PDB file of N, CA and C in Angstrom:
ATOM      1  N   MET A  22      -5.976  23.375  -0.220  1.00  0.00           N
ATOM      2  CA  MET A  22      -5.322  23.526   0.979  1.00  0.00           C
ATOM      3  C   MET A  22      -4.889  22.347   1.580  1.00  0.00           C
ATOM      4  N   SER A  23      -3.260  22.587   2.099  1.00  0.00           N
ATOM      5  CA  SER A  23      -3.831  21.049   2.940  1.00  0.00           C
ATOM      6  C   SER A  23      -3.340  21.081   4.214  1.00  0.00           C
ATOM      7  N   LYS A  24      -3.375  19.983   4.871  1.00  0.00           N
ATOM      8  CA  LYS A  24      -3.908  19.024   6.354  1.00  0.00           C
ATOM      9  C   LYS A  24      -2.389  19.663   7.178  1.00  0.00           C
ATOM     10  N   SER A  25      -3.142  20.249   8.373  1.00  0.00           N
ATOM     11  CA  SER A  25      -2.744  20.262   8.942  1.00  0.00           C
ATOM     12  C   SER A  25      -1.389  19.291   9.846  1.00  0.00           C
ATOM     13  N   LEU A  26      -0.296  19.465  10.076  1.00  0.00           N
ATOM     14  CA  LEU A  26       1.047  18.799  10.385  1.00  0.00           C
ATOM     15  C   LEU A  26       0.853  19.272  11.999  1.00  0.00           C
ATOM     16  N   PRO A  27       1.637  18.199  12.883  1.00  0.00           N
ATOM     17  CA  PRO A  27       1.220  18.671  14.283  1.00  0.00           C
ATOM     18  C   PRO A  27       2.333  19.469  14.412  1.00  0.00           C
ATOM     19  N   PRO A  28       3.031  20.085  15.414  1.00  0.00           N
ATOM     20  CA  PRO A  28       4.185  20.945  16.017  1.00  0.00           C
ATOM     21  C   PRO A  28       4.910  20.805  15.829  1.00  0.00           C
ATOM     22  N   VAL A  29       6.570  21.058  15.004  1.00  0.00           N
ATOM     23  CA  VAL A  29       7.353  20.707  15.209  1.00  0.00           C
ATOM     24  C   VAL A  29       8.151  21.987  16.652  1.00  0.00           C
ATOM     25  N   VAL A  30       8.707  20.797  17.031  1.00  0.00           N
ATOM     26  CA  VAL A  30       9.372  20.683  18.337  1.00  0.00           C
ATOM     27  C   VAL A  30      11.073  21.041  18.649  1.00  0.00           C
ATOM     28  N   LEU A  31      11.548  22.502  19.197  1.00  0.00           N
ATOM     29  CA  LEU A  31      13.031  22.242  18.865  1.00  0.00           C
ATOM     30  C   LEU A  31      13.628  22.203  20.152  1.00  0.00           C
ATOM     31  N   PRO A  32      14.461  20.727  20.329  1.00  0.00           N
ATOM     32  CA  PRO A  32      14.533  21.378  21.558  1.00  0.00           C
ATOM     33  C   PRO A  32      16.112  21.519  21.472  1.00  0.00           C
ATOM     34  N   ARG A  33      16.593  22.188  22.909  1.00  0.00           N
ATOM     35  CA  ARG A  33      17.459  23.370  22.944  1.00  0.00           C
ATOM     36  C   ARG A  33      18.775  23.120  22.212  1.00  0.00           C
ATOM     37  N   ASN A  34      20.274  23.634  21.677  1.00  0.00           N
ATOM     38  CA  ASN A  34      21.011  23.868  21.236  1.00  0.00           C
ATOM     39  C   ASN A  34      20.959  22.844  20.081  1.00  0.00           C
ATOM     40  N   VAL A  35      19.331  22.423  18.991  1.00  0.00           N
ATOM     41  CA  VAL A  35      19.701  21.551  17.615  1.00  0.00           C
ATOM     42  C   VAL A  35      19.429  21.847  16.915  1.00  0.00           C
ATOM     43  N   TRP A  36      20.139  21.851  15.965  1.00  0.00           N
ATOM     44  CA  TRP A  36      19.288  22.786  14.439  1.00  0.00           C
ATOM     45  C   TRP A  36      18.098  21.128  13.856  1.00  0.00           C
ATOM     46  N   VAL A  37      17.234  21.647  13.062  1.00  0.00           N
ATOM     47  CA  VAL A  37      15.885  20.350  12.846  1.00  0.00           C
ATOM     48  C   VAL A  37      16.124  21.314  11.685  1.00  0.00           C
ATOM     49  N   ASP A  38      16.510  19.714  10.486  1.00  0.00           N
ATOM     50  CA  ASP A  38      15.740  20.272   9.301  1.00  0.00           C
ATOM     51  C   ASP A  38      14.199  20.180   9.515  1.00  0.00           C
ATOM     52  N   LEU A  39      13.579  21.758   9.130  1.00  0.00           N
ATOM     53  CA  LEU A  39      12.766  20.969   8.998  1.00  0.00           C
ATOM     54  C   LEU A  39      11.600  20.686   8.098  1.00  0.00           C
ATOM     55  N   TYR A  40      12.203  20.248   6.851  1.00  0.00           N
ATOM     56  CA  TYR A  40      11.376  19.372   5.515  1.00  0.00           C
ATOM     57  C   TYR A  40      11.091  18.290   5.601  1.00  0.00           C
ATOM     58  N   ALA A  41      12.629  17.897   6.774  1.00  0.00           N
ATOM     59  CA  ALA A  41      12.578  15.831   7.106  1.00  0.00           C
ATOM     60  C   ALA A  41      11.524  16.154   8.299  1.00  0.00           C
ATOM     61  N   GLU A  42      11.395  16.971   9.093  1.00  0.00           N
ATOM     62  CA  GLU A  42      11.384  16.583  10.431  1.00  0.00           C
ATOM     63  C   GLU A  42       8.866  16.217  10.615  1.00  0.00           C
ATOM     64  N   THR A  43       8.805  17.493   8.657  1.00  0.00           N
ATOM     65  CA  THR A  43       7.416  17.026   9.036  1.00  0.00           C
ATOM     66  C   THR A  43       7.172  16.766   7.859  1.00  0.00           C
ATOM     67  N   GLY A  44       7.733  16.341   6.851  1.00  0.00           N
ATOM     68  CA  GLY A  44       7.592  15.048   5.774  1.00  0.00           C
ATOM     69  C   GLY A  44       7.171  16.162   4.351  1.00  0.00           C
ATOM     70  N   ILE A  45       7.619  17.198   4.218  1.00  0.00           N
ATOM     71  CA  ILE A  45       6.774  17.972   3.265  1.00  0.00           C
ATOM     72  C   ILE A  45       8.467  18.207   2.304  1.00  0.00           C
ATOM     73  N   THR A  46       8.177  18.373   0.727  1.00  0.00           N
ATOM     74  CA  THR A  46       9.103  17.368  -0.134  1.00  0.00           C
ATOM     75  C   THR A  46       9.814  18.703  -0.199  1.00  0.00           C
ATOM     76  N   THR A  47      11.365  18.658  -0.565  1.00  0.00           N
ATOM     77  CA  THR A  47      11.827  20.259  -0.043  1.00  0.00           C
ATOM     78  C   THR A  47      12.072  20.685  -1.464  1.00  0.00           C
ATOM     79  N   GLY A  48      11.834  22.248  -1.201  1.00  0.00           N
ATOM     80  CA  GLY A  48      11.288  23.157  -2.473  1.00  0.00           C
ATOM     81  C   GLY A  48      10.088  23.777  -2.496  1.00  0.00           C
ATOM     82  N   VAL A  49       9.025  22.572  -1.898  1.00  0.00           N
ATOM     83  CA  VAL A  49       7.738  23.556  -1.337  1.00  0.00           C
ATOM     84  C   VAL A  49       7.768  24.702  -0.881  1.00  0.00           C
ATOM     85  N   LYS A  50       7.439  25.832  -0.658  1.00  0.00           N
ATOM     86  CA  LYS A  50       7.285  26.890  -0.166  1.00  0.00           C
ATOM     87  C   LYS A  50       6.479  26.676   1.418  1.00  0.00           C
ATOM     88  N   LEU A  51       6.866  27.018   2.423  1.00  0.00           N
ATOM     89  CA  LEU A  51       6.433  27.223   3.405  1.00  0.00           C
ATOM     90  C   LEU A  51       6.273  28.125   4.164  1.00  0.00           C
ATOM     91  N   ILE A  52       5.082  28.073   5.008  1.00  0.00           N
ATOM     92  CA  ILE A  52       4.892  28.986   6.217  1.00  0.00           C
ATOM     93  C   ILE A  52       5.118  28.651   7.610  1.00  0.00           C
ATOM     94  N   ILE A  53       6.032  28.887   7.850  1.00  0.00           N
ATOM     95  CA  ILE A  53       6.683  28.353   9.669  1.00  0.00           C
ATOM     96  C   ILE A  53       5.796  29.902  10.421  1.00  0.00           C
ATOM     97  N   GLN A  54       5.529  29.634  11.582  1.00  0.00           N
ATOM     98  CA  GLN A  54       4.581  30.294  12.420  1.00  0.00           C
ATOM     99  C   GLN A  54       5.376  29.679  13.653  1.00  0.00           C
ATOM    100  N   ASN A  55       6.277  30.875  14.822  1.00  0.00           N
ATOM    101  CA  ASN A  55       6.816  29.896  16.125  1.00  0.00           C
ATOM    102  C   ASN A  55       5.929  30.198  16.767  1.00  0.00           C
ATOM    103  N   THR A  56       5.793  29.455  17.564  1.00  0.00           N
ATOM    104  CA  THR A  56       4.393  28.976  18.317  1.00  0.00           C
ATOM    105  C   THR A  56       5.129  29.317  19.849  1.00  0.00           C
ATOM    106  N   GLY A  57       6.598  29.392  19.733  1.00  0.00           N
ATOM    107  CA  GLY A  57       7.178  28.962  21.215  1.00  0.00           C
ATOM    108  C   GLY A  57       7.050  30.193  22.026  1.00  0.00           C
ATOM    109  N   LYS A  58       8.222  29.770  23.061  1.00  0.00           N
ATOM    110  CA  LYS A  58       8.383  31.284  23.528  1.00  0.00           C
ATOM    111  C   LYS A  58       9.388  32.144  23.629  1.00  0.00           C
ATOM    112  N   SER A  59      10.571  30.957  22.431  1.00  0.00           N
ATOM    113  CA  SER A  59      11.932  31.731  22.388  1.00  0.00           C
ATOM    114  C   SER A  59      11.873  31.689  20.981  1.00  0.00           C
ATOM    115  N   GLU A  60      13.165  32.329  20.696  1.00  0.00           N
ATOM    116  CA  GLU A  60      12.995  33.646  19.581  1.00  0.00           C
ATOM    117  C   GLU A  60      13.815  32.100  18.885  1.00  0.00           C
ATOM    118  N   VAL A  61      13.827  31.893  17.602  1.00  0.00           N
ATOM    119  CA  VAL A  61      14.498  30.984  16.792  1.00  0.00           C
ATOM    120  C   VAL A  61      15.006  31.483  15.614  1.00  0.00           C
ATOM    121  N   MET A  62      15.964  30.982  14.960  1.00  0.00           N
ATOM    122  CA  MET A  62      16.635  31.673  13.821  1.00  0.00           C
ATOM    123  C   MET A  62      16.459  30.269  13.147  1.00  0.00           C
ATOM    124  N   LEU A  63      16.660  30.691  11.404  1.00  0.00           N
ATOM    125  CA  LEU A  63      16.383  29.735  10.502  1.00  0.00           C
ATOM    126  C   LEU A  63      17.212  30.223   9.384  1.00  0.00           C
ATOM    127  N   THR A  64      17.110  29.100   8.954  1.00  0.00           N
ATOM    128  CA  THR A  64      18.301  29.807   7.841  1.00  0.00           C
ATOM    129  C   THR A  64      17.573  28.821   6.971  1.00  0.00           C
ATOM    130  N   GLU A  65      18.737  28.600   5.225  1.00  0.00           N
ATOM    131  CA  GLU A  65      18.342  28.174   4.227  1.00  0.00           C
ATOM    132  C   GLU A  65      19.552  27.386   3.949  1.00  0.00           C
ATOM    133  N   ASP A  66      19.693  26.218   4.188  1.00  0.00           N
ATOM    134  CA  ASP A  66      21.296  24.585   3.806  1.00  0.00           C
ATOM    135  C   ASP A  66      20.495  24.005   3.071  1.00  0.00           C
ATOM    136  N   ASP A  67      21.336  22.995   2.430  1.00  0.00           N
ATOM    137  CA  ASP A  67      21.073  21.340   1.354  1.00  0.00           C
ATOM    138  C   ASP A  67      21.361  21.101   3.067  1.00  0.00           C
ATOM    139  N   THR A  68      22.506  21.444   3.702  1.00  0.00           N
ATOM    140  CA  THR A  68      23.561  20.291   4.784  1.00  0.00           C
ATOM    141  C   THR A  68      22.540  21.381   6.488  1.00  0.00           C
ATOM    142  N   LYS A  69      23.419  20.345   7.280  1.00  0.00           N
ATOM    143  CA  LYS A  69      22.882  20.822   9.256  1.00  0.00           C
ATOM    144  C   LYS A  69      23.930  22.479   9.080  1.00  0.00           C
ATOM    145  N   PRO A  70      23.736  23.283   9.157  1.00  0.00           N
ATOM    146  CA  PRO A  70      24.361  24.545   9.840  1.00  0.00           C
ATOM    147  C   PRO A  70      25.551  24.539  10.841  1.00  0.00           C
ATOM    148  N   PHE A  71      26.555  24.884  10.460  1.00  0.00           N
ATOM    149  CA  PHE A  71      27.379  24.893  11.336  1.00  0.00           C
ATOM    150  C   PHE A  71      28.801  27.050  11.491  1.00  0.00           C
ATOM    151  N   SER A  72      27.716  27.483  11.056  1.00  0.00           N
ATOM    152  CA  SER A  72      28.326  28.542  11.080  1.00  0.00           C
ATOM    153  C   SER A  72      27.288  29.743  11.845  1.00  0.00           C
ATOM    154  N   GLY A  73      27.766  30.655  11.891  1.00  0.00           N
ATOM    155  CA  GLY A  73      27.125  31.778  13.317  1.00  0.00           C
ATOM    156  C   GLY A  73      26.273  33.185  11.750  1.00  0.00           C
ATOM    157  N   TYR A  74      26.650  32.897  10.781  1.00  0.00           N
ATOM    158  CA  TYR A  74      26.207  34.059   9.515  1.00  0.00           C
ATOM    159  C   TYR A  74      24.670  33.081   8.880  1.00  0.00           C
ATOM    160  N   GLY A  75      23.679  34.234   8.356  1.00  0.00           N
ATOM    161  CA  GLY A  75      23.510  33.838   7.741  1.00  0.00           C
ATOM    162  C   GLY A  75      21.574  33.414   8.065  1.00  0.00           C
ATOM    163  N   HIS A  76      21.356  33.576   9.065  1.00  0.00           N
ATOM    164  CA  HIS A  76      20.017  33.002   9.475  1.00  0.00           C
ATOM    165  C   HIS A  76      19.009  34.280  10.068  1.00  0.00           C
ATOM    166  N   ASN A  77      17.883  34.183   9.614  1.00  0.00           N
ATOM    167  CA  ASN A  77      17.081  35.004  10.179  1.00  0.00           C
ATOM    168  C   ASN A  77      16.438  34.539  11.094  1.00  0.00           C
ATOM    169  N   LYS A  78      15.414  35.944  12.343  1.00  0.00           N
ATOM    170  CA  LYS A  78      15.468  35.326  13.421  1.00  0.00           C
ATOM    171  C   LYS A  78      13.946  35.813  13.482  1.00  0.00           C
ATOM    172  N   LEU A  79      13.722  34.848  13.783  1.00  0.00           N
ATOM    173  CA  LEU A  79      12.399  35.052  14.375  1.00  0.00           C
ATOM    174  C   LEU A  79      11.668  34.135  15.580  1.00  0.00           C
ATOM    175  N   PRO A  80      10.996  35.642  15.732  1.00  0.00           N
ATOM    176  CA  PRO A  80      10.602  35.781  16.930  1.00  0.00           C
ATOM    177  C   PRO A  80       9.291  35.494  17.828  1.00  0.00           C
ATOM    178  N   PRO A  81       8.046  34.916  18.680  1.00  0.00           N
ATOM    179  CA  PRO A  81       7.367  34.006  19.320  1.00  0.00           C
ATOM    180  C   PRO A  81       6.101  34.975  19.031  1.00  0.00           C
ATOM    181  N   ARG A  82       5.586  34.435  18.653  1.00  0.00           N
ATOM    182  CA  ARG A  82       3.676  34.547  18.135  1.00  0.00           C
ATOM    183  C   ARG A  82       4.367  35.336  16.077  1.00  0.00           C
ATOM    184  N   GLU A  83       4.976  35.116  15.600  1.00  0.00           N
ATOM    185  CA  GLU A  83       5.922  35.670  14.409  1.00  0.00           C
ATOM    186  C   GLU A  83       5.956  34.540  12.650  1.00  0.00           C
ATOM    187  N   PHE A  84       5.268  34.998  12.266  1.00  0.00           N
ATOM    188  CA  PHE A  84       5.166  33.891  10.917  1.00  0.00           C
ATOM    189  C   PHE A  84       6.380  34.481   9.742  1.00  0.00           C
ATOM    190  N   PHE A  85       7.080  33.641   8.997  1.00  0.00           N
ATOM    191  CA  PHE A  85       8.221  33.657   8.440  1.00  0.00           C
ATOM    192  C   PHE A  85       7.521  32.273   6.732  1.00  0.00           C
ATOM    193  N   THR A  86       7.761  32.985   5.746  1.00  0.00           N
ATOM    194  CA  THR A  86       7.613  32.176   5.169  1.00  0.00           C
ATOM    195  C   THR A  86       8.824  31.931   3.755  1.00  0.00           C
ATOM    196  N   ASN A  87       9.146  30.935   3.416  1.00  0.00           N
ATOM    197  CA  ASN A  87      10.133  30.933   2.517  1.00  0.00           C
ATOM    198  C   ASN A  87       9.724  31.190   0.929  1.00  0.00           C
ATOM    199  N   ASP A  88      10.644  30.922  -0.211  1.00  0.00           N
ATOM    200  CA  ASP A  88      10.308  30.903  -1.156  1.00  0.00           C
ATOM    201  C   ASP A  88      10.483  29.872  -1.921  1.00  0.00           C
ATOM    202  N   SER A  89       9.553  29.135  -3.021  1.00  0.00           N
ATOM    203  CA  SER A  89       9.793  27.670  -3.336  1.00  0.00           C
ATOM    204  C   SER A  89      10.931  27.857  -4.086  1.00  0.00           C
ATOM    205  N   GLY A  90      11.156  26.361  -3.941  1.00  0.00           N
ATOM    206  CA  GLY A  90      12.277  25.814  -4.851  1.00  0.00           C
ATOM    207  C   GLY A  90      14.466  25.574  -4.128  1.00  0.00           C
ATOM    208  N   ALA A  91      13.580  26.057  -2.175  1.00  0.00           N
ATOM    209  CA  ALA A  91      13.984  26.077  -1.441  1.00  0.00           C
ATOM    210  C   ALA A  91      14.684  25.351  -1.237  1.00  0.00           C
ATOM    211  N   ILE A  92      16.257  24.881  -1.113  1.00  0.00           N
ATOM    212  CA  ILE A  92      17.556  23.820  -0.593  1.00  0.00           C
ATOM    213  C   ILE A  92      17.375  23.318   0.491  1.00  0.00           C
ATOM    214  N   GLY A  93      16.634  23.633   0.939  1.00  0.00           N
ATOM    215  CA  GLY A  93      16.647  23.421   2.457  1.00  0.00           C
ATOM    216  C   GLY A  93      16.274  24.258   3.537  1.00  0.00           C
ATOM    217  N   ALA A  94      15.578  24.081   4.829  1.00  0.00           N
ATOM    218  CA  ALA A  94      15.514  25.111   5.549  1.00  0.00           C
ATOM    219  C   ALA A  94      14.985  24.473   7.389  1.00  0.00           C
ATOM    220  N   TRP A  95      16.591  25.264   8.162  1.00  0.00           N
ATOM    221  CA  TRP A  95      16.499  23.888   9.004  1.00  0.00           C
ATOM    222  C   TRP A  95      16.300  25.264  10.471  1.00  0.00           C
ATOM    223  N   ALA A  96      15.549  24.588  11.409  1.00  0.00           N
ATOM    224  CA  ALA A  96      15.630  25.760  12.771  1.00  0.00           C
ATOM    225  C   ALA A  96      16.288  25.834  14.033  1.00  0.00           C
ATOM    226  N   PHE A  97      16.670  27.167  14.482  1.00  0.00           N
ATOM    227  CA  PHE A  97      16.974  26.067  15.878  1.00  0.00           C
ATOM    228  C   PHE A  97      17.318  26.942  17.054  1.00  0.00           C
ATOM    229  N   SER A  98      16.854  26.707  18.500  1.00  0.00           N
ATOM    230  CA  SER A  98      16.309  27.614  19.705  1.00  0.00           C
ATOM    231  C   SER A  98      17.936  27.133  20.584  1.00  0.00           C
ATOM    232  N   SER A  99      17.899  28.382  20.924  1.00  0.00           N
ATOM    233  CA  SER A  99      19.142  28.240  22.398  1.00  0.00           C
ATOM    234  C   SER A  99      18.290  27.458  22.660  1.00  0.00           C
ATOM    235  N   ARG A 100      16.691  27.937  23.266  1.00  0.00           N
ATOM    236  CA  ARG A 100      16.359  27.442  24.436  1.00  0.00           C
ATOM    237  C   ARG A 100      14.885  26.182  24.552  1.00  0.00           C
ATOM    238  N   GLY A 101      15.230  25.855  23.632  1.00  0.00           N
ATOM    239  CA  GLY A 101      13.991  25.214  23.004  1.00  0.00           C
ATOM    240  C   GLY A 101      12.303  25.631  21.657  1.00  0.00           C
ATOM    241  N   SER A 102      11.828  25.863  21.293  1.00  0.00           N
ATOM    242  CA  SER A 102      10.381  26.630  20.839  1.00  0.00           C
ATOM    243  C   SER A 102       9.589  25.515  20.505  1.00  0.00           C
ATOM    244  N   LYS A 103       8.770  25.638  19.739  1.00  0.00           N
ATOM    245  CA  LYS A 103       8.107  24.771  19.336  1.00  0.00           C
ATOM    246  C   LYS A 103       7.731  26.012  17.834  1.00  0.00           C
ATOM    247  N   LEU A 104       7.649  25.139  16.814  1.00  0.00           N
ATOM    248  CA  LEU A 104       7.221  26.505  14.886  1.00  0.00           C
ATOM    249  C   LEU A 104       6.242  25.303  14.385  1.00  0.00           C
ATOM    250  N   GLN A 105       5.025  25.524  13.837  1.00  0.00           N
ATOM    251  CA  GLN A 105       4.057  25.051  12.978  1.00  0.00           C
ATOM    252  C   GLN A 105       4.655  25.790  11.655  1.00  0.00           C
ATOM    253  N   VAL A 106       4.583  25.019  11.268  1.00  0.00           N
ATOM    254  CA  VAL A 106       4.849  24.473   9.924  1.00  0.00           C
ATOM    255  C   VAL A 106       4.194  23.855   8.651  1.00  0.00           C
ATOM    256  N   GLU A 107       3.388  24.929   7.773  1.00  0.00           N
ATOM    257  CA  GLU A 107       2.867  24.517   6.458  1.00  0.00           C
ATOM    258  C   GLU A 107       3.376  23.909   5.872  1.00  0.00           C
ATOM    259  N   GLU A 108       2.369  23.682   4.393  1.00  0.00           N
ATOM    260  CA  GLU A 108       2.955  24.487   3.305  1.00  0.00           C
ATOM    261  C   GLU A 108       2.488  25.849   2.877  1.00  0.00           C
ATOM    262  N   GLY A 109       2.753  25.867   1.242  1.00  0.00           N
ATOM    263  CA  GLY A 109       2.004  27.379   1.227  1.00  0.00           C
ATOM    264  C   GLY A 109       1.970  27.613   0.200  1.00  0.00           C
TER     265      GLY A 109
END
């Protein structure tokens, strides 16, 4: 089991690279929990997303797990939020 990481704070209207923010190696499976109060959009991409499609909605207090081998993991919140991200 890996050491717990500090929460990832999502500023309003900013895409955040979850692998870069946590220091977890790209491609490692992630367990993501929305510990904030606002819905978060997640997407798998190797660069910052700019389109309005291909996103998964993550409501507050819910979990999401990506697949190992992911090319990237990005999160966005229009109101700001907080995520707990751990290696899966």
